PDB file of C-alpha atoms in Angstrom:
ATOM      1  CA  MET A   1      12.292 128.125 -69.535  1.00 53.00           C
ATOM      2  CA  LYS A   2       9.761 130.877 -69.644  1.00 58.00           C
ATOM      3  CA  LYS A   3      12.261 133.386 -68.241  1.00 61.00           C
ATOM      4  CA  GLN A   4      14.685 132.453 -71.114  1.00 65.00           C
ATOM      5  CA  LYS A   5      11.956 133.031 -73.657  1.00 63.00           C
ATOM      6  CA  SER A   6      11.082 136.398 -72.142  1.00 82.00           C
ATOM      7  CA  ILE A   7      14.666 137.572 -72.116  1.00 87.00           C
ATOM      8  CA  ASN A   8      15.173 136.308 -75.746  1.00 91.00           C
ATOM      9  CA  GLN A   9      12.063 138.283 -76.778  1.00 93.00           C
ATOM     10  CA  ASN A  10      13.312 141.383 -75.056  1.00 93.00           C
ATOM     11  CA  ARG A  11      16.661 141.018 -76.849  1.00 95.00           C
ATOM     12  CA  VAL A  12      14.986 140.613 -80.224  1.00 96.00           C
ATOM     13  CA  TRP A  13      12.997 143.902 -79.700  1.00 96.00           C
ATOM     14  CA  ILE A  14      15.979 145.763 -78.368  1.00 97.00           C
ATOM     15  CA  SER A  15      18.021 144.568 -81.400  1.00 97.00           C
ATOM     16  CA  ILE A  16      15.224 145.631 -83.795  1.00 98.00           C
ATOM     17  CA  ASN A  17      15.040 148.966 -82.167  1.00 98.00           C
ATOM     18  CA  TYR A  18      18.744 149.821 -82.442  1.00 97.00           C
ATOM     19  CA  LEU A  19      18.940 148.298 -85.987  1.00 98.00           C
ATOM     20  CA  SER A  20      16.153 150.680 -87.151  1.00 97.00           C
ATOM     21  CA  LEU A  21      17.934 153.569 -85.647  1.00 96.00           C
ATOM     22  CA  ILE A  22      21.184 152.689 -87.328  1.00 96.00           C
ATOM     23  CA  ILE A  23      19.559 152.076 -90.717  1.00 96.00           C
ATOM     24  CA  GLY A  24      17.525 155.308 -90.400  1.00 94.00           C
ATOM     25  CA  VAL A  25      20.790 157.318 -89.650  1.00 93.00           C
ATOM     26  CA  LEU A  26      22.633 155.586 -92.470  1.00 92.00           C
ATOM     27  CA  LEU A  27      19.901 156.076 -94.956  1.00 91.00           C
ATOM     28  CA  PHE A  28      19.732 159.774 -94.119  1.00 89.00           C
ATOM     29  CA  TYR A  29      23.527 160.150 -94.597  1.00 86.00           C
ATOM     30  CA  ALA A  30      23.482 157.992 -97.716  1.00 86.00           C
ATOM     31  CA  VAL A  31      20.972 160.421 -99.306  1.00 87.00           C
ATOM     32  CA  LYS A  32      22.883 163.317 -98.025  1.00 84.00           C
ATOM     33  CA  ILE A  33      26.504 162.373 -98.929  1.00 83.00           C
ATOM     34  CA  LEU A  34      25.830 160.219-101.966  1.00 86.00           C
ATOM     35  CA  HIS A  35      23.388 162.651-103.532  1.00 86.00           C
ATOM     36  CA  TRP A  36      20.619 160.036-103.822  1.00 86.00           C
ATOM     37  CA  PRO A  37      17.138 161.336-104.802  1.00 87.00           C
ATOM     38  CA  LEU A  38      15.164 162.822-101.824  1.00 81.00           C
ATOM     39  CA  SER A  39      12.443 160.299-102.621  1.00 85.00           C
ATOM     40  CA  TYR A  40      14.717 157.595-100.871  1.00 83.00           C
ATOM     41  CA  LEU A  41      13.879 159.349 -97.618  1.00 82.00           C
ATOM     42  CA  LEU A  42      10.344 158.071 -97.903  1.00 87.00           C
ATOM     43  CA  PHE A  43      11.820 154.725 -96.718  1.00 90.00           C
ATOM     44  CA  GLU A  44      12.550 156.660 -93.462  1.00 89.00           C
ATOM     45  CA  ILE A  45       8.853 156.537 -92.756  1.00 92.00           C
ATOM     46  CA  GLY A  46       8.738 152.751 -92.688  1.00 93.00           C
ATOM     47  CA  ILE A  47      11.916 152.696 -90.711  1.00 95.00           C
ATOM     48  CA  LEU A  48      10.406 155.276 -88.250  1.00 95.00           C
ATOM     49  CA  GLY A  49       7.395 153.007 -87.784  1.00 95.00           C
ATOM     50  CA  VAL A  50       9.506 149.941 -87.101  1.00 97.00           C
ATOM     51  CA  PHE A  51      11.634 152.108 -84.621  1.00 97.00           C
ATOM     52  CA  ILE A  52       8.446 153.304 -82.781  1.00 97.00           C
ATOM     53  CA  VAL A  53       6.881 149.872 -82.613  1.00 97.00           C
ATOM     54  CA  SER A  54      10.174 148.372 -81.316  1.00 97.00           C
ATOM     55  CA  PHE A  55      10.514 151.106 -78.806  1.00 97.00           C
ATOM     56  CA  PHE A  56       7.222 150.291 -77.330  1.00 96.00           C
ATOM     57  CA  LYS A  57       7.814 146.520 -77.362  1.00 95.00           C
ATOM     58  CA  ALA A  58      11.333 146.741 -76.047  1.00 94.00           C
ATOM     59  CA  PHE A  59      11.085 149.454 -73.366  1.00 94.00           C
ATOM     60  CA  ILE A  60       7.609 150.738 -72.583  1.00 94.00           C
ATOM     61  CA  ILE A  61       5.498 147.558 -72.231  1.00 92.00           C
ATOM     62  CA  PRO A  62       8.099 145.611 -70.163  1.00 91.00           C
ATOM     63  CA  LYS A  63       8.513 148.884 -68.029  1.00 91.00           C
ATOM     64  CA  PHE A  64      12.382 149.007 -68.420  1.00 93.00           C
ATOM     65  CA  TRP A  65      12.173 152.704 -69.482  1.00 93.00           C
ATOM     66  CA  LYS A  66      10.039 153.638 -66.459  1.00 92.00           C
ATOM     67  CA  THR A  67      12.403 151.776 -64.097  1.00 91.00           C
ATOM     68  CA  VAL A  68      15.491 153.746 -65.447  1.00 93.00           C
ATOM     69  CA  HIS A  69      13.762 156.914 -65.456  1.00 91.00           C
ATOM     70  CA  THR A  70      11.894 156.909 -62.054  1.00 91.00           C
ATOM     71  CA  SER A  71      13.139 158.446 -58.686  1.00 91.00           C
ATOM     72  CA  LEU A  72      15.312 156.165 -56.554  1.00 88.00           C
ATOM     73  CA  GLU A  73      12.773 156.619 -53.738  1.00 91.00           C
ATOM     74  CA  ASN A  74      10.272 154.606 -55.739  1.00 90.00           C
ATOM     75  CA  LEU A  75      12.540 151.686 -56.274  1.00 90.00           C
ATOM     76  CA  ASP A  76      13.330 148.758 -53.894  1.00 91.00           C
ATOM     77  CA  GLU A  77      16.898 147.819 -53.153  1.00 92.00           C
ATOM     78  CA  ARG A  78      17.231 145.210 -55.838  1.00 91.00           C
ATOM     79  CA  GLU A  79      15.885 147.495 -58.415  1.00 91.00           C
ATOM     80  CA  VAL A  80      18.216 150.333 -57.338  1.00 93.00           C
ATOM     81  CA  GLN A  81      21.157 147.944 -57.829  1.00 94.00           C
ATOM     82  CA  VAL A  82      19.969 146.787 -61.173  1.00 93.00           C
ATOM     83  CA  VAL A  83      19.539 150.449 -62.350  1.00 94.00           C
ATOM     84  CA  PHE A  84      22.919 151.508 -60.939  1.00 95.00           C
ATOM     85  CA  ASN A  85      24.704 148.652 -62.713  1.00 95.00           C
ATOM     86  CA  ALA A  86      22.833 149.398 -65.996  1.00 95.00           C
ATOM     87  CA  LEU A  87      23.763 153.143 -65.731  1.00 95.00           C
ATOM     88  CA  ARG A  88      27.367 152.287 -65.079  1.00 95.00           C
ATOM     89  CA  TYR A  89      27.710 150.090 -68.157  1.00 96.00           C
ATOM     90  CA  ALA A  90      25.522 152.298 -70.364  1.00 96.00           C
ATOM     91  CA  TYR A  91      27.455 155.371 -69.894  1.00 94.00           C
ATOM     92  CA  SER A  92      30.740 153.630 -70.486  1.00 96.00           C
ATOM     93  CA  ILE A  93      29.417 152.222 -73.746  1.00 96.00           C
ATOM     94  CA  PHE A  94      27.936 155.588 -74.553  1.00 97.00           C
ATOM     95  CA  ALA A  95      31.279 157.399 -74.048  1.00 96.00           C
ATOM     96  CA  ILE A  96      33.055 155.033 -76.423  1.00 97.00           C
ATOM     97  CA  ILE A  97      30.482 155.342 -79.118  1.00 95.00           C
ATOM     98  CA  CYS A  98      30.539 159.068 -78.817  1.00 94.00           C
ATOM     99  CA  LEU A  99      34.313 159.141 -79.181  1.00 94.00           C
ATOM    100  CA  VAL A 100      34.196 156.811 -82.121  1.00 93.00           C
ATOM    101  CA  ILE A 101      31.649 158.946 -83.858  1.00 90.00           C
ATOM    102  CA  ILE A 102      33.478 162.279 -83.187  1.00 87.00           C
ATOM    103  CA  TYR A 103      36.778 160.863 -84.232  1.00 88.00           C
ATOM    104  CA  GLY A 104      35.210 159.218 -87.282  1.00 87.00           C
ATOM    105  CA  PHE A 105      33.906 162.604 -88.401  1.00 83.00           C
ATOM    106  CA  ALA A 106      37.225 164.311 -87.708  1.00 84.00           C
ATOM    107  CA  ILE A 107      39.230 161.627 -89.655  1.00 87.00           C
ATOM    108  CA  ALA A 108      36.718 161.641 -92.630  1.00 80.00           C
ATOM    109  CA  LYS A 109      37.005 165.411 -92.552  1.00 75.00           C
ATOM    110  CA  TYR A 110      33.287 165.547 -92.821  1.00 69.00           C
ATOM    111  CA  GLN A 111      31.198 168.512 -91.819  1.00 71.00           C
ATOM    112  CA  PRO A 112      30.267 169.023 -88.216  1.00 75.00           C
ATOM    113  CA  ILE A 113      27.958 166.587 -86.472  1.00 80.00           C
ATOM    114  CA  ASP A 114      24.373 167.595 -87.394  1.00 85.00           C
ATOM    115  CA  VAL A 115      20.967 167.255 -85.605  1.00 91.00           C
ATOM    116  CA  VAL A 116      20.464 163.656 -86.780  1.00 91.00           C
ATOM    117  CA  ILE A 117      23.480 162.346 -85.106  1.00 91.00           C
ATOM    118  CA  ALA A 118      22.945 164.534 -82.067  1.00 92.00           C
ATOM    119  CA  GLY A 119      19.371 163.295 -81.757  1.00 95.00           C
ATOM    120  CA  SER A 120      20.301 159.716 -82.211  1.00 95.00           C
ATOM    121  CA  LEU A 121      23.072 160.122 -79.467  1.00 95.00           C
ATOM    122  CA  LEU A 122      20.543 161.734 -77.136  1.00 96.00           C
ATOM    123  CA  TYR A 123      18.157 158.749 -77.680  1.00 97.00           C
ATOM    124  CA  LEU A 124      21.040 156.387 -77.159  1.00 96.00           C
ATOM    125  CA  ALA A 125      22.035 158.078 -73.956  1.00 95.00           C
ATOM    126  CA  HIS A 126      18.450 157.632 -72.559  1.00 95.00           C
ATOM    127  CA  SER A 127      17.796 154.140 -73.865  1.00 96.00           C
ATOM    128  CA  LEU A 128      21.134 152.307 -73.145  1.00 97.00           C
ATOM    129  CA  PRO A 129      20.448 151.789 -69.487  1.00 96.00           C
ATOM    130  CA  ALA A 130      17.024 150.462 -70.173  1.00 95.00           C
ATOM    131  CA  SER A 131      18.403 148.224 -72.848  1.00 96.00           C
ATOM    132  CA  ILE A 132      20.905 146.727 -70.622  1.00 95.00           C
ATOM    133  CA  ILE A 133      18.258 145.977 -68.112  1.00 94.00           C
ATOM    134  CA  GLY A 134      16.061 144.493 -70.797  1.00 93.00           C
ATOM    135  CA  TRP A 135      18.947 142.463 -72.176  1.00 93.00           C
ATOM    136  CA  ASN A 136      19.664 140.983 -68.790  1.00 90.00           C
ATOM    137  CA  GLU A 137      16.412 140.850 -66.805  1.00 82.00           C
ATOM    138  CA  LYS A 138      13.104 139.044 -67.546  1.00 70.00           C
ATOM    139  CA  ASN A 139      11.042 142.025 -66.198  1.00 65.00           C
ATOM    140  CA  ILE A 140      11.236 144.681 -63.498  1.00 64.00           C
ATOM    141  CA  SER A 141       8.441 144.823 -60.958  1.00 56.00           C
ATOM    142  CA  MET A 142       7.529 148.315 -59.927  1.00 52.00           C
ATOM    143  CA  GLU A 143       5.601 148.875 -56.565  1.00 49.00           C
ATOM    144  CA  ASP A 144       3.271 151.537 -57.911  1.00 45.00           C
ATOM    145  CA  ASP A 145       1.858 149.440 -60.764  1.00 46.00           C
TER     146      ASP A 145
END
């Protein structure tokens, strides 16, 4: 029961993290495309705060980020297998998301992809493996902790 509660808590923080990322990007483009007043970008500060807090709660505290970004020599066999599977799924998902965004911009005949989308995709590429582990695992134990 405790394992299920921990997994559900991980899933909530991961969801909040990605929702805040999506809302932040959408708000930026709404201001840019719909010519809303720049004062609307002040909401980005609150969204950024939620994003940072959820990042720590979803990835840093449970050590999912560290597990994915550590050398394979520092992982046991089970951790290596978990990371390998997470990387495999994450980059498949990432490739699909990139294609949808690129074709979406091309179909909409919108200007080239700018730094906000590029930065979001970079974050997504680095966080997706950790989020897949966090979505499926209660916690990852690291030997050097």
